[in-house]
C-alpha positions in Angstrom: 103.9 90.2 123.0 100.9 91.2 125.0 100.4 94.8 125.5 99.9 94.6 129.2 103.3 93.1 129.5 105.0 95.5 127.2 107.3 97.3 129.8 108.5 94.0 131.2 109.2 92.8 127.8 111.4 95.7 126.9 113.4 95.2 130.1 113.8 91.5 129.8 113.6 91.2 125.9 111.3 88.2 126.2 107.7 87.5 126.7 105.1 84.8 126.9 102.2 84.5 124.5 99.5 82.0 123.9 99.2 80.3 120.5 96.6 78.1 119.0 97.4 74.4 118.8 99.0 73.4 115.5 95.8 71.5 114.5 93.5 74.3 115.2 91.6 75.0 111.9 88.2 76.4 111.1 86.2 74.2 108.8 84.4 77.0 107.0 87.1 79.7 107.0 88.6 81.7 109.9 86.5 82.1 112.9 85.5 85.6 113.9 86.1 86.3 117.6 88.6 83.6 118.1 91.0 83.6 115.0 90.4 87.3 114.1 88.4 90.3 115.2 86.3 92.7 113.3 87.1 96.3 114.3 84.4 98.2 116.2 85.0 101.1 113.8 86.6 100.8 110.3 90.0 102.4 109.9 90.7 104.6 106.7 93.2 102.9 104.5 96.0 104.5 102.4 95.7 102.5 99.2 93.9 103.1 95.9 90.8 101.3 94.3 91.4 97.7 93.8 94.1 97.4 96.4 94.0 95.9 99.9 96.1 97.3 102.7 97.7 94.9 105.2 99.5 96.3 108.3 102.0 94.3 110.3 102.0 95.5 113.9 105.3 94.5 115.4 108.1 95.6 117.8 111.8 94.9 117.6 111.7 94.0 121.3 109.2 91.2 120.6 110.7 87.7 120.3 107.6 86.4 118.6 107.9 89.1 115.9 111.5 88.0 115.4 110.5 84.5 114.9 107.5 85.5 112.7 109.8 87.7 110.4 110.9 84.9 108.0 107.4 83.7 107.6 106.2 87.2 106.9 109.0 87.9 104.4 108.2 84.8 102.4 104.5 85.6 102.4 105.1 89.1 101.2 107.1 87.9 98.3 104.2 85.8 96.9 101.5 88.4 97.3 100.0 90.0 94.1 100.9 93.6 93.5 97.4 94.7 94.6 98.1 93.8 98.1 100.0 96.6 99.8 101.9 95.6 103.0 103.2 98.1 105.5 105.0 97.5 108.8 104.0 99.5 111.8 106.2 99.6 114.9 104.0 99.8 117.9 104.5 102.1 120.8 102.5 100.6 123.7 104.3 103.1 126.1 107.1 105.7 126.1 109.8 103.0 126.4 109.1 101.8 122.9 109.9 105.2 121.3 113.7 104.6 120.7 112.9 101.4 118.8 110.2 103.1 116.8 112.6 105.9 115.9 115.2 103.3 114.9 112.7 101.6 112.5 111.3 104.8 110.9 114.7 106.4 110.6 116.1 103.3 108.8 112.9 103.4 106.6 113.4 107.1 105.8 117.1 106.6 104.8 116.4 103.6 102.6 118.3 101.2 104.9 115.4 99.1 106.2 115.7 96.2 103.8 119.3 95.8 104.7 119.1 96.2 108.5 115.6 95.2 109.6 116.5 91.6 110.4 119.8 92.6 111.8 118.1 94.9 114.3 116.1 91.9 115.5 119.3 89.9 115.8 121.2 92.6 117.6 118.5 92.7 120.3 117.6 89.0 120.7 120.8 87.2 119.7 123.5 89.8 120.7 121.5 91.0 123.7 122.0 94.7 122.8 119.9 97.2 124.7 118.4 99.7 122.3 116.8 102.0 124.8 118.3 105.4 123.9 119.8 107.2 120.9 123.4 106.6 121.7 123.6 102.9 121.7 121.3 102.7 118.7 123.4 105.2 116.7 126.6 103.4 117.6 125.1 100.1 116.3 123.8 101.7 113.1 127.2 103.3 112.4 128.8 99.9 112.9 126.6 98.7 110.0 128.2 101.2 107.7 125.6 104.0 107.9 126.6 107.6 108.3 126.1 108.2 112.0 125.5 111.9 111.8 122.9 111.5 109.0 121.1 108.8 111.0 121.0 110.9 114.2 119.6 113.8 112.2 116.9 111.5 110.7 116.2 109.8 114.1 115.5 113.3 115.6 113.6 114.6 112.6 110.1 116.0 112.4 109.3 113.3 109.8 110.2 110.5 112.1 108.3 112.0 115.0 105.3 112.1 112.8 105.7 108.5 111.9 105.9 107.5 115.5 102.8 109.5 116.3 100.9 107.9 113.4 102.0 104.5 114.5 100.4 104.9 117.9 97.2 106.2 116.2 97.1 103.1 114.0 97.7 100.6 116.8 94.9 102.2 118.8 92.5 102.4 115.8 93.2 98.7 115.1 92.7 97.8 118.8 96.1 96.1 118.8 96.8 94.4 122.1 99.6 92.0 121.1 102.4 91.6 118.6 102.7 90.4 115.9 99.3 91.2 114.6 98.0 91.9 111.1 95.5 94.6 110.3 93.5 93.7 107.1 91.7 96.3 104.9 90.9 98.7 107.8 88.4 96.2 109.1 90.0 93.2 110.7 92.8 92.4 113.1 94.5 89.0 113.2 96.7 88.0 116.2 100.1 86.3 115.3 99.9 82.6 115.3 102.8 81.6 113.1 101.7 79.9 109.8 98.0 80.0 110.7 98.1 83.8 110.9 99.0 84.1 107.2 96.3 81.6 106.1 93.8 83.7 108.1 95.1 86.8 106.4 94.8 85.2 103.0 91.1 84.4 103.6 90.3 87.9 104.8 92.2 89.5 101.9 90.2 87.4 99.5 87.0 88.6 101.3 88.1 92.2 100.9 88.9 91.8 97.2 85.5 90.3 96.5 83.9 93.2 98.3 
């Protein structure tokens, strides 16, 4: 999802995005400037020595993120423990906030693993509109989660802080489309299906060597 089309995407739940041809490959590793970008200013990471931080910038409203999710999940399962992956729900404008709060509330309640994919399915397959607390809370309650506890978490100071931090990270990483992967506080990789992950592998290897 391109950032400049974000509002339309939230209204229509669908976007257009360019992808590299399936055969596009760099002969000597990923190509800076075309397959990934080096950040103009490094971003502080939240991992310890010997670890590499990877941030997945996504939105529940992004159809490309939904399609990318199975690939991302499989990739995460094969990563060594030194690679720390965190999802960051973008907030390109105010209309994204209900979805951000859904994500971070589920995360805070320990329900994310069970409901992350289901949230994508509700929006893109069932055509639900998660644009306010009430429809979101109704859906969460239908999944067996205590509604009152969810509403309290959704509106909490902790979730508000997570939403604010997500916007800070997306701006620091110069994110202009989803899905994108931020690598080691230094690189941003636009989502290009399987190729995205091979580029990420190469940049992670570079970070570990450094």
